[in-house]
Amino acid sequence: MNITKTLDAKGLACPMPIVRTKKAMDTINSGEVLEVLVTDKGALNDIPAWAKSGGHIVLEQKTEEDVLYFYIQKA
Amino acid sequence: MAVNKWTAAKVARKVIDNEELFILDVRNHDAFEDWKIEGHKFEYLNIPYFELLDGVEEVLPKLPTDKDVLVVCAKEGSSVMVAEMLSEAGLEVAYLEGGMKSWSSYLEPIKVADLENGGELYQFVRLGKGCLSYMVISEGEAAIIDAVRFTDLFTNFAKEKGVEIKHVFDTHLHADHISGGRNIAAATGATYYLPPKDATEVVFDYTALTDGLNVKIGASQIDVNALYSPGHTIGSTSFVIDNKFLLTGDILFIDSIGRPDLAGLAEDWVGDLRETLYSRYRELAEDLVVLPAHFMIIDELNKDGTVARRLGDLYKENHGLNIKDEEEFRRTVTDNLPPQPNAYEQIRQVNMGKITPDNDEQTEMEIGPNRCAVR
């Protein structure tokens, strides 16, 4: 997987992780991949739900030491 | 326009007083479908906050102007954002302080009855989670039954009433919420009772709650009598208080009955459940007022916000008490059960003292609706 951009949203509380993710998405091209690091547990459901509503694809997500990692391919 | 901040207590009053409210719930659809703030006259609109980042114009026509609008999210942050956007668009709206997290934690103490010689019986209604706890007060002393984990609320309430907490009971080992019983007992020096059959794996000391156990509260000697009533768990025990009230724990609710599967043994315990509901309780006085440990739906609340019904009325109205055929009863309580409560296995471990999560983790475990019943 080719990561185009990484967004560090660790320590931010809802709604900021999604607000920042959306802004970062606006800066990459269709088909490119954004990596997002979050610690807010609400993101676990909200990021996939947000991605789905915009047609983006969550290629992979994982949790390592309380940090959530999302790899989102832009629609 | 101003953005107002509402507390969970204020929303609780709206529920109990049967008032109108329009809730704009900005959590994701799954979270909303699973669990929301229930009110008789509440209306809802669910639009996730992340669909409103570019603006709230599409929502504006869907919001009423003739009633209060409350924006709700999981923890507060997103509801503040959306409320501010609506405010900039010229609407007066409020958000729920602390979000669904604070709604899940809020308890409303309501007096159920005055007991003999100045005694009182209180029901603590946890609207967001459907949990009901009880405090019996009588001249200087108190007993608590099925306390939820917010121990300060109970100890402060006792302080206000000028009573010393002497006895703390759990009707069974809870699977849907974390018990506050052990911590209250530790903080006050009270005795903590658990049914031994539910406590085979607990890692702390407790006093055995067995059939026929009797304690008397305060100078007026209010009677608290234990009645073994298995079925939800093998240890489940009920209480008869002052010969007037039947605290049924998770065995019998207003509009439903207990489920026998949360400790993993539905098939084994269905016979016990039948015996308790169709024989043991049948032998009790019909005028006893049933006070359960849970409610499932808002319709189970009385006008004053309490959850209470005459036993004789339940034998007429509660479907779960009127299944004549034993095989049909067995099927009802073992097939087609609702999903199990969030994190119920972990919650049982906490209540056994095996794990000790921090406050945030406990809050996460308890998120979601109550699911202790079969309808």
Short mmCIF file of C-alpha atoms in Angstrom, two decimals:
data_model
loop_
_atom_site.label_atom_id
_atom_site.label_comp_id
_atom_site.label_asym_id
_atom_site.label_seq_id
_atom_site.Cartn_x
_atom_site.Cartn_y
_atom_site.Cartn_z
CA MET A 1 0.00 0.00 0.00
CA ASN A 2 1.30 3.43 -1.02
CA ILE A 3 0.60 6.04 1.63
CA THR A 4 0.29 9.49 0.11
CA LYS A 5 -0.18 11.43 3.30
CA THR A 6 -0.29 10.85 7.07
CA LEU A 7 -2.55 12.71 9.48
CA ASP A 8 -1.69 12.61 13.17
CA ALA A 9 -4.93 13.26 15.06
CA LYS A 10 -3.81 11.62 18.28
CA GLY A 11 -5.08 13.29 21.44
CA LEU A 12 -7.88 15.10 19.60
CA ALA A 13 -11.45 14.58 20.75
CA CYS A 14 -14.53 14.18 18.59
CA PRO A 15 -15.35 15.90 16.22
CA MET A 16 -11.79 17.06 15.44
CA PRO A 17 -10.40 13.74 14.12
CA ILE A 18 -13.05 13.69 11.38
CA VAL A 19 -12.82 17.43 10.71
CA ARG A 20 -9.05 17.05 10.16
CA THR A 21 -9.45 13.84 8.17
CA LYS A 22 -11.88 15.54 5.84
CA LYS A 23 -9.51 18.48 5.31
CA ALA A 24 -6.59 16.15 4.65
CA MET A 25 -8.69 14.17 2.17
CA ASP A 26 -9.37 17.38 0.25
CA THR A 27 -5.63 17.74 -0.40
CA ILE A 28 -5.05 14.32 -2.02
CA ASN A 29 -6.22 12.90 -5.34
CA SER A 30 -8.73 10.20 -6.11
CA GLY A 31 -7.24 6.74 -5.57
CA GLU A 32 -4.52 7.99 -3.21
CA VAL A 33 -4.31 6.75 0.38
CA LEU A 34 -4.48 8.75 3.59
CA GLU A 35 -3.14 7.29 6.82
CA VAL A 36 -4.92 8.57 9.96
CA LEU A 37 -3.73 8.07 13.55
CA VAL A 38 -6.37 8.64 16.24
CA THR A 39 -6.74 7.93 19.95
CA ASP A 40 -10.41 8.95 20.34
CA LYS A 41 -12.33 5.66 20.49
CA GLY A 42 -15.36 7.22 18.85
CA ALA A 43 -13.36 7.16 15.61
CA LEU A 44 -13.60 3.38 15.53
CA ASN A 45 -17.15 3.57 14.21
CA ASP A 46 -17.26 7.15 12.97
CA ILE A 47 -14.35 7.09 10.50
CA PRO A 48 -15.64 4.05 8.60
CA ALA A 49 -19.18 5.52 8.63
CA TRP A 50 -17.90 8.87 7.38
CA ALA A 51 -15.76 7.21 4.69
CA LYS A 52 -18.73 5.18 3.50
CA SER A 53 -20.96 8.25 3.25
CA GLY A 54 -18.38 9.90 0.98
CA GLY A 55 -17.68 6.77 -1.06
CA HIS A 56 -14.10 6.43 0.25
CA ILE A 57 -12.73 2.99 1.05
CA VAL A 58 -11.12 2.01 4.35
CA LEU A 59 -8.46 -0.40 3.04
CA GLU A 60 -7.21 -1.37 6.47
CA GLN A 61 -7.61 -0.46 10.10
CA LYS A 62 -5.69 -1.65 13.15
CA THR A 63 -5.10 -0.81 16.80
CA GLU A 64 -1.62 -0.65 18.30
CA GLU A 65 -1.04 0.46 21.88
CA ASP A 66 -4.28 2.46 22.09
CA VAL A 67 -3.67 4.20 18.76
CA LEU A 68 -6.13 3.53 15.95
CA TYR A 69 -4.69 3.46 12.41
CA PHE A 70 -6.90 3.93 9.35
CA TYR A 71 -5.86 3.67 5.71
CA ILE A 72 -8.42 5.41 3.58
CA GLN A 73 -8.45 5.44 -0.21
CA LYS A 74 -10.05 8.53 -1.68
CA ALA A 75 -13.06 8.07 -3.94
CA MET B 1 -28.79 33.09 18.67
CA ALA B 2 -27.51 31.61 21.87
CA VAL B 3 -26.39 28.02 22.31
CA ASN B 4 -27.80 26.61 25.53
CA LYS B 5 -26.30 23.82 27.57
CA TRP B 6 -28.66 21.28 29.10
CA THR B 7 -27.75 18.81 31.81
CA ALA B 8 -28.87 15.18 31.84
CA ALA B 9 -30.97 16.10 34.90
CA LYS B 10 -32.94 18.62 32.85
CA VAL B 11 -33.58 16.08 30.09
CA ALA B 12 -34.64 13.54 32.75
CA ARG B 13 -37.30 16.00 33.98
CA LYS B 14 -38.62 16.32 30.41
CA VAL B 15 -38.94 12.54 30.20
CA ILE B 16 -40.65 12.17 33.57
CA ASP B 17 -42.93 15.20 33.15
CA ASN B 18 -43.96 13.94 29.72
CA GLU B 19 -42.91 17.09 27.90
CA GLU B 20 -42.19 17.58 24.23
CA LEU B 21 -38.64 17.73 22.91
CA PHE B 22 -37.04 17.51 19.49
CA ILE B 23 -33.74 15.63 19.55
CA LEU B 24 -31.22 16.09 16.76
CA ASP B 25 -28.95 13.10 17.36
CA VAL B 26 -25.67 13.58 15.48
CA ARG B 27 -24.10 10.20 16.29
CA ASN B 28 -23.69 7.66 13.49
CA HIS B 29 -26.77 5.71 12.41
CA ASP B 30 -25.77 2.43 14.08
CA ALA B 31 -25.28 4.08 17.46
CA PHE B 32 -28.64 5.85 17.17
CA GLU B 33 -30.50 2.70 16.10
CA ASP B 34 -28.96 0.80 19.01
CA TRP B 35 -29.71 3.28 21.78
CA LYS B 36 -31.14 6.77 22.20
CA ILE B 37 -32.80 9.07 24.75
CA GLU B 38 -36.35 7.80 25.06
CA GLY B 39 -39.27 10.07 25.89
CA HIS B 40 -43.03 9.64 25.41
CA LYS B 41 -43.36 12.85 23.45
CA PHE B 42 -39.89 13.13 21.97
CA GLU B 43 -39.30 13.46 18.25
CA TYR B 44 -36.02 12.51 16.62
CA LEU B 45 -33.84 13.33 13.67
CA ASN B 46 -30.62 11.40 13.23
CA ILE B 47 -27.97 12.97 10.99
CA PRO B 48 -24.35 12.10 11.76
CA TYR B 49 -22.21 15.16 12.52
CA PHE B 50 -19.74 14.21 9.81
CA GLU B 51 -22.44 14.75 7.19
CA LEU B 52 -22.84 18.33 8.40
CA LEU B 53 -19.23 19.49 8.16
CA ASP B 54 -19.95 21.53 5.03
CA GLY B 55 -22.97 23.24 6.56
CA VAL B 56 -26.34 22.73 8.19
CA GLU B 57 -28.55 24.20 5.44
CA GLU B 58 -30.12 20.85 4.57
CA VAL B 59 -31.18 20.29 8.19
CA LEU B 60 -32.77 23.68 8.81
CA PRO B 61 -36.14 22.92 7.16
CA LYS B 62 -36.41 19.71 9.16
CA LEU B 63 -36.12 21.39 12.57
CA PRO B 64 -39.24 22.66 14.35
CA THR B 65 -39.46 26.26 15.52
CA ASP B 66 -42.25 25.69 18.05
CA LYS B 67 -40.44 23.35 20.44
CA ASP B 68 -37.07 22.94 22.10
CA VAL B 69 -34.34 21.41 19.96
CA LEU B 70 -31.60 19.46 21.73
CA VAL B 71 -28.48 18.34 19.87
CA VAL B 72 -27.02 15.11 21.22
CA CYS B 73 -23.85 13.16 20.49
CA ALA B 74 -21.73 10.55 22.23
CA LYS B 75 -19.58 12.74 24.44
CA GLU B 76 -20.53 16.37 23.68
CA GLY B 77 -17.90 17.68 21.23
CA SER B 78 -19.82 17.13 18.00
CA SER B 79 -23.09 18.36 19.43
CA VAL B 80 -21.41 21.63 20.44
CA MET B 81 -20.09 22.03 16.90
CA VAL B 82 -23.48 21.37 15.28
CA ALA B 83 -25.33 23.52 17.86
CA GLU B 84 -22.99 26.42 17.10
CA MET B 85 -23.55 26.02 13.37
CA LEU B 86 -27.32 26.03 13.88
CA SER B 87 -27.01 29.04 16.13
CA GLU B 88 -25.08 30.94 13.47
CA ALA B 89 -27.89 30.06 11.07
CA GLY B 90 -30.28 31.86 13.43
CA LEU B 91 -31.77 29.02 15.48
CA GLU B 92 -31.93 28.80 19.23
CA VAL B 93 -30.83 25.30 20.20
CA ALA B 94 -29.28 23.45 23.11
CA TYR B 95 -26.76 20.64 23.40
CA LEU B 96 -26.58 17.89 26.01
CA GLU B 97 -23.68 18.42 28.40
CA GLY B 98 -21.53 15.30 28.44
CA GLY B 99 -23.56 13.67 25.66
CA MET B 100 -24.89 10.11 25.86
CA LYS B 101 -22.07 9.33 28.27
CA SER B 102 -23.62 11.57 30.92
CA TRP B 103 -27.12 10.40 29.98
CA SER B 104 -26.07 6.81 30.67
CA SER B 105 -24.78 7.82 34.12
CA TYR B 106 -27.61 10.03 35.33
CA LEU B 107 -29.74 8.83 38.26
CA GLU B 108 -33.00 10.41 39.41
CA PRO B 109 -33.96 9.54 43.00
CA ILE B 110 -37.75 9.28 43.35
CA LYS B 111 -39.65 8.46 46.52
CA VAL B 112 -41.76 5.33 46.05
CA ALA B 113 -43.49 5.40 49.42
CA ASP B 114 -43.44 6.42 53.04
CA LEU B 115 -42.98 3.40 55.27
CA GLU B 116 -44.22 2.89 58.80
CA ASN B 117 -42.96 5.26 61.49
CA GLY B 118 -41.26 7.75 59.24
CA GLY B 119 -39.41 5.28 57.04
CA GLU B 120 -38.98 5.95 53.32
CA LEU B 121 -38.38 3.89 50.21
CA TYR B 122 -36.54 5.48 47.28
CA GLN B 123 -36.09 4.24 43.75
CA PHE B 124 -33.06 5.57 41.85
CA VAL B 125 -34.04 5.64 38.20
CA ARG B 126 -31.17 5.46 35.73
CA LEU B 127 -33.16 6.54 32.68
CA GLY B 128 -30.37 6.17 30.14
CA LYS B 129 -29.58 2.61 31.06
CA GLY B 130 -32.85 1.30 32.47
CA CYS B 131 -31.30 0.42 35.84
CA LEU B 132 -33.23 0.77 39.11
CA SER B 133 -31.56 0.87 42.52
CA TYR B 134 -33.26 1.13 45.90
CA MET B 135 -32.67 2.67 49.31
CA VAL B 136 -34.73 1.84 52.39
CA ILE B 137 -34.45 4.51 55.07
CA SER B 138 -35.64 4.32 58.63
CA GLU B 139 -34.61 6.49 61.56
CA GLY B 140 -30.89 6.74 61.26
CA GLU B 141 -30.23 3.67 59.12
CA ALA B 142 -30.38 2.66 55.50
CA ALA B 143 -30.17 -0.42 53.31
CA ILE B 144 -29.34 -0.29 49.60
CA ILE B 145 -30.35 -2.85 46.99
CA ASP B 146 -28.78 -3.21 43.53
CA ALA B 147 -26.69 -0.05 43.64
CA VAL B 148 -25.15 1.08 40.36
CA ARG B 149 -21.51 2.10 40.32
CA PHE B 150 -21.91 5.80 41.17
CA THR B 151 -21.22 5.29 44.83
CA ASP B 152 -21.01 9.00 45.78
CA LEU B 153 -24.60 9.51 44.79
CA PHE B 154 -25.78 6.95 47.33
CA THR B 155 -23.44 7.98 50.13
CA ASN B 156 -24.29 11.67 49.63
CA PHE B 157 -28.00 10.89 49.56
CA ALA B 158 -27.64 8.99 52.84
CA LYS B 159 -25.73 11.92 54.32
CA GLU B 160 -28.47 14.36 53.29
CA LYS B 161 -31.03 12.12 54.94
CA GLY B 162 -28.88 11.75 58.04
CA VAL B 163 -28.76 7.97 57.85
CA GLU B 164 -25.98 5.43 58.12
CA ILE B 165 -25.80 2.78 55.40
CA LYS B 166 -25.77 -0.55 57.25
CA HIS B 167 -26.64 -3.16 54.61
CA VAL B 168 -25.85 -3.32 50.90
CA PHE B 169 -27.41 -6.09 48.80
CA ASP B 170 -27.09 -7.28 45.24
CA THR B 171 -30.02 -9.47 44.17
CA HIS B 172 -27.66 -11.31 41.82
CA LEU B 173 -24.32 -11.01 40.05
CA HIS B 174 -25.14 -8.35 37.45
CA ALA B 175 -24.15 -8.74 33.81
CA ASP B 176 -25.42 -5.52 32.28
CA HIS B 177 -24.03 -2.90 34.63
CA ILE B 178 -21.25 -2.57 37.15
CA SER B 179 -22.37 -2.89 40.75
CA GLY B 180 -21.53 -0.18 43.26
CA GLY B 181 -22.40 -2.45 46.17
CA ARG B 182 -18.94 -3.56 47.19
CA ASN B 183 -17.48 -0.03 47.04
CA ILE B 184 -20.34 1.48 49.01
CA ALA B 185 -19.89 -1.16 51.71
CA ALA B 186 -16.14 -0.53 51.81
CA ALA B 187 -16.63 3.24 52.09
CA THR B 188 -19.28 3.08 54.82
CA GLY B 189 -18.46 -0.06 56.80
CA ALA B 190 -21.77 -1.60 55.76
CA THR B 191 -22.21 -5.33 55.22
CA TYR B 192 -22.17 -6.42 51.57
CA TYR B 193 -24.38 -9.36 50.69
CA LEU B 194 -24.33 -11.52 47.55
CA PRO B 195 -26.14 -14.80 46.80
CA PRO B 196 -23.43 -17.46 47.29
CA LYS B 197 -24.58 -19.45 44.24
CA ASP B 198 -23.75 -16.43 42.03
CA ALA B 199 -20.51 -15.76 43.88
CA THR B 200 -18.52 -18.95 43.35
CA GLU B 201 -15.88 -17.06 41.36
CA VAL B 202 -15.74 -13.75 43.25
CA VAL B 203 -12.34 -12.81 44.65
CA PHE B 204 -13.45 -10.71 47.65
CA ASP B 205 -15.18 -11.37 50.96
CA TYR B 206 -18.95 -11.02 51.18
CA THR B 207 -21.80 -12.05 53.43
CA ALA B 208 -24.07 -14.79 52.12
CA LEU B 209 -27.52 -13.67 50.98
CA THR B 210 -29.69 -16.76 51.46
CA ASP B 211 -33.38 -17.61 51.48
CA GLY B 212 -35.11 -16.35 54.60
CA LEU B 213 -32.39 -13.90 55.61
CA ASN B 214 -34.01 -11.07 57.54
CA VAL B 215 -32.58 -7.69 58.52
CA LYS B 216 -34.36 -4.86 60.26
CA ILE B 217 -33.63 -1.25 59.37
CA GLY B 218 -33.55 1.56 61.92
CA ALA B 219 -35.56 2.21 65.03
CA SER B 220 -38.85 1.37 63.33
CA GLN B 221 -37.42 -2.03 62.37
CA ILE B 222 -38.45 -2.02 58.71
CA ASP B 223 -38.40 -5.63 57.59
CA VAL B 224 -36.17 -6.68 54.71
CA ASN B 225 -36.79 -10.35 53.91
CA ALA B 226 -34.83 -12.37 51.37
CA LEU B 227 -36.66 -14.82 49.11
CA TYR B 228 -34.63 -17.19 46.94
CA SER B 229 -35.97 -16.84 43.39
CA PRO B 230 -33.58 -18.34 40.82
CA GLY B 231 -33.95 -18.15 37.04
CA HIS B 232 -32.15 -15.10 35.70
CA THR B 233 -29.10 -16.45 37.50
CA ILE B 234 -28.94 -19.48 39.77
CA GLY B 235 -28.47 -17.25 42.83
CA SER B 236 -31.11 -14.59 42.07
CA THR B 237 -32.81 -13.51 45.28
CA SER B 238 -35.81 -11.19 45.78
CA PHE B 239 -36.72 -9.04 48.76
CA VAL B 240 -39.98 -8.35 50.52
CA ILE B 241 -39.79 -4.98 52.25
CA ASP B 242 -42.16 -3.90 55.00
CA ASN B 243 -44.53 -6.67 53.86
CA LYS B 244 -45.63 -4.31 51.08
CA PHE B 245 -42.98 -4.26 48.39
CA LEU B 246 -41.46 -7.07 46.32
CA LEU B 247 -38.05 -6.25 44.87
CA THR B 248 -37.75 -8.74 42.03
CA GLY B 249 -34.23 -8.00 40.78
CA ASP B 250 -33.95 -9.22 37.17
CA ILE B 251 -36.55 -11.98 37.50
CA LEU B 252 -39.77 -10.09 36.86
CA PHE B 253 -40.19 -6.70 35.20
CA ILE B 254 -43.30 -4.64 34.49
CA ASP B 255 -43.77 -5.62 30.86
CA SER B 256 -41.35 -8.52 30.54
CA ILE B 257 -39.55 -11.27 32.45
CA GLY B 258 -35.88 -12.03 33.09
CA ARG B 259 -33.73 -13.84 30.57
CA PRO B 260 -31.94 -16.96 31.77
CA ASP B 261 -28.92 -16.91 29.47
CA LEU B 262 -26.54 -14.13 30.59
CA ALA B 263 -24.45 -16.43 32.74
CA GLY B 264 -24.41 -18.91 29.90
CA LEU B 265 -26.91 -21.51 31.09
CA ALA B 266 -30.32 -20.75 29.56
CA GLU B 267 -31.33 -24.38 29.13
CA ASP B 268 -30.45 -25.26 32.72
CA TRP B 269 -32.16 -22.32 34.35
CA VAL B 270 -35.38 -22.06 32.41
CA GLY B 271 -37.01 -24.53 34.83
CA ASP B 272 -35.95 -22.41 37.80
CA LEU B 273 -37.32 -19.29 36.12
CA ARG B 274 -40.66 -21.03 35.51
CA GLU B 275 -40.80 -22.25 39.11
CA THR B 276 -40.07 -18.79 40.50
CA LEU B 277 -42.57 -16.94 38.31
CA TYR B 278 -45.36 -19.51 38.24
CA SER B 279 -45.11 -20.95 41.78
CA ARG B 280 -42.98 -19.01 44.27
CA TYR B 281 -44.27 -15.54 43.35
CA ARG B 282 -47.81 -16.91 42.92
CA GLU B 283 -47.89 -17.79 46.59
CA LEU B 284 -47.18 -14.19 47.62
CA ALA B 285 -49.83 -11.58 48.39
CA GLU B 286 -51.27 -10.03 45.23
CA ASP B 287 -51.17 -6.60 46.81
CA LEU B 288 -47.38 -6.56 46.99
CA VAL B 289 -45.98 -3.78 44.80
CA VAL B 290 -43.36 -5.11 42.39
CA LEU B 291 -40.19 -3.02 42.14
CA PRO B 292 -37.82 -4.48 39.54
CA ALA B 293 -34.11 -3.81 39.00
CA HIS B 294 -34.70 -2.68 35.40
CA PHE B 295 -37.09 -1.28 32.90
CA MET B 296 -36.73 -1.83 29.18
CA ILE B 297 -39.06 0.71 27.61
CA ILE B 298 -40.21 4.14 28.67
CA ASP B 299 -43.85 2.96 28.75
CA GLU B 300 -43.03 1.04 31.92
CA LEU B 301 -42.64 4.30 33.83
CA ASN B 302 -45.55 5.53 35.96
CA LYS B 303 -46.69 9.15 35.84
CA ASP B 304 -44.39 10.13 38.71
CA GLY B 305 -41.40 8.49 37.02
CA THR B 306 -41.32 5.41 39.25
CA VAL B 307 -41.34 1.87 37.91
CA ALA B 308 -43.76 -0.07 40.12
CA ARG B 309 -46.89 -2.22 39.69
CA ARG B 310 -49.10 -4.40 41.87
CA LEU B 311 -48.15 -8.08 41.65
CA GLY B 312 -51.76 -9.10 41.05
CA ASP B 313 -51.93 -6.71 38.09
CA LEU B 314 -48.78 -8.18 36.59
CA TYR B 315 -50.31 -11.65 36.76
CA LYS B 316 -53.13 -10.27 34.61
CA GLU B 317 -51.11 -8.10 32.22
CA ASN B 318 -47.55 -9.38 31.86
CA HIS B 319 -47.32 -11.76 28.90
CA GLY B 320 -44.39 -13.63 30.48
CA LEU B 321 -46.59 -14.66 33.42
CA ASN B 322 -49.33 -15.99 31.19
CA ILE B 323 -47.71 -18.69 29.08
CA LYS B 324 -49.61 -21.80 30.17
CA ASP B 325 -47.67 -24.37 28.18
CA GLU B 326 -44.27 -25.19 29.69
CA GLU B 327 -42.70 -26.03 26.34
CA GLU B 328 -43.86 -22.72 24.87
CA PHE B 329 -42.42 -20.94 27.90
CA ARG B 330 -39.12 -22.72 27.38
CA ARG B 331 -39.02 -21.66 23.74
CA THR B 332 -39.94 -18.06 24.58
CA VAL B 333 -37.08 -17.59 27.01
CA THR B 334 -34.41 -19.53 25.11
CA ASP B 335 -35.12 -18.86 21.41
CA ASN B 336 -35.08 -15.47 19.74
CA LEU B 337 -33.47 -13.73 22.68
CA PRO B 338 -32.46 -10.11 22.12
CA PRO B 339 -28.72 -9.41 21.67
CA GLN B 340 -26.75 -9.70 24.88
CA PRO B 341 -25.82 -6.46 26.68
CA ASN B 342 -22.66 -4.64 25.67
CA ALA B 343 -19.51 -6.19 27.22
CA TYR B 344 -21.61 -8.38 29.53
CA GLU B 345 -18.86 -10.92 30.07
CA GLN B 346 -16.38 -8.23 31.08
CA ILE B 347 -18.98 -6.61 33.34
CA ARG B 348 -19.45 -9.94 35.14
CA GLN B 349 -15.67 -10.13 35.62
CA VAL B 350 -15.66 -6.63 37.14
CA ASN B 351 -18.50 -7.56 39.47
CA MET B 352 -16.55 -10.65 40.55
CA GLY B 353 -13.58 -8.45 41.36
CA LYS B 354 -11.40 -10.19 38.77
CA ILE B 355 -10.66 -7.06 36.74
CA THR B 356 -10.60 -3.41 37.83
CA PRO B 357 -10.95 -1.11 34.83
CA ASP B 358 -10.60 2.67 35.24
CA ASN B 359 -13.62 4.96 35.18
CA ASP B 360 -13.48 5.65 31.42
CA GLU B 361 -13.28 1.95 30.64
CA GLN B 362 -16.23 1.27 32.94
CA THR B 363 -18.22 3.96 31.13
CA GLU B 364 -17.41 2.35 27.77
CA MET B 365 -18.50 -1.08 29.02
CA GLU B 366 -21.86 0.23 30.12
CA ILE B 367 -22.68 2.09 26.91
CA GLY B 368 -25.87 0.95 25.26
CA PRO B 369 -29.39 -0.05 26.21
CA ASN B 370 -30.59 -2.51 28.82
CA ARG B 371 -31.12 -6.04 27.58
CA CYS B 372 -31.93 -8.17 30.60
CA ALA B 373 -35.44 -9.15 29.63
CA VAL B 374 -37.50 -11.36 27.38
CA ARG B 375 -40.73 -9.87 26.10
#
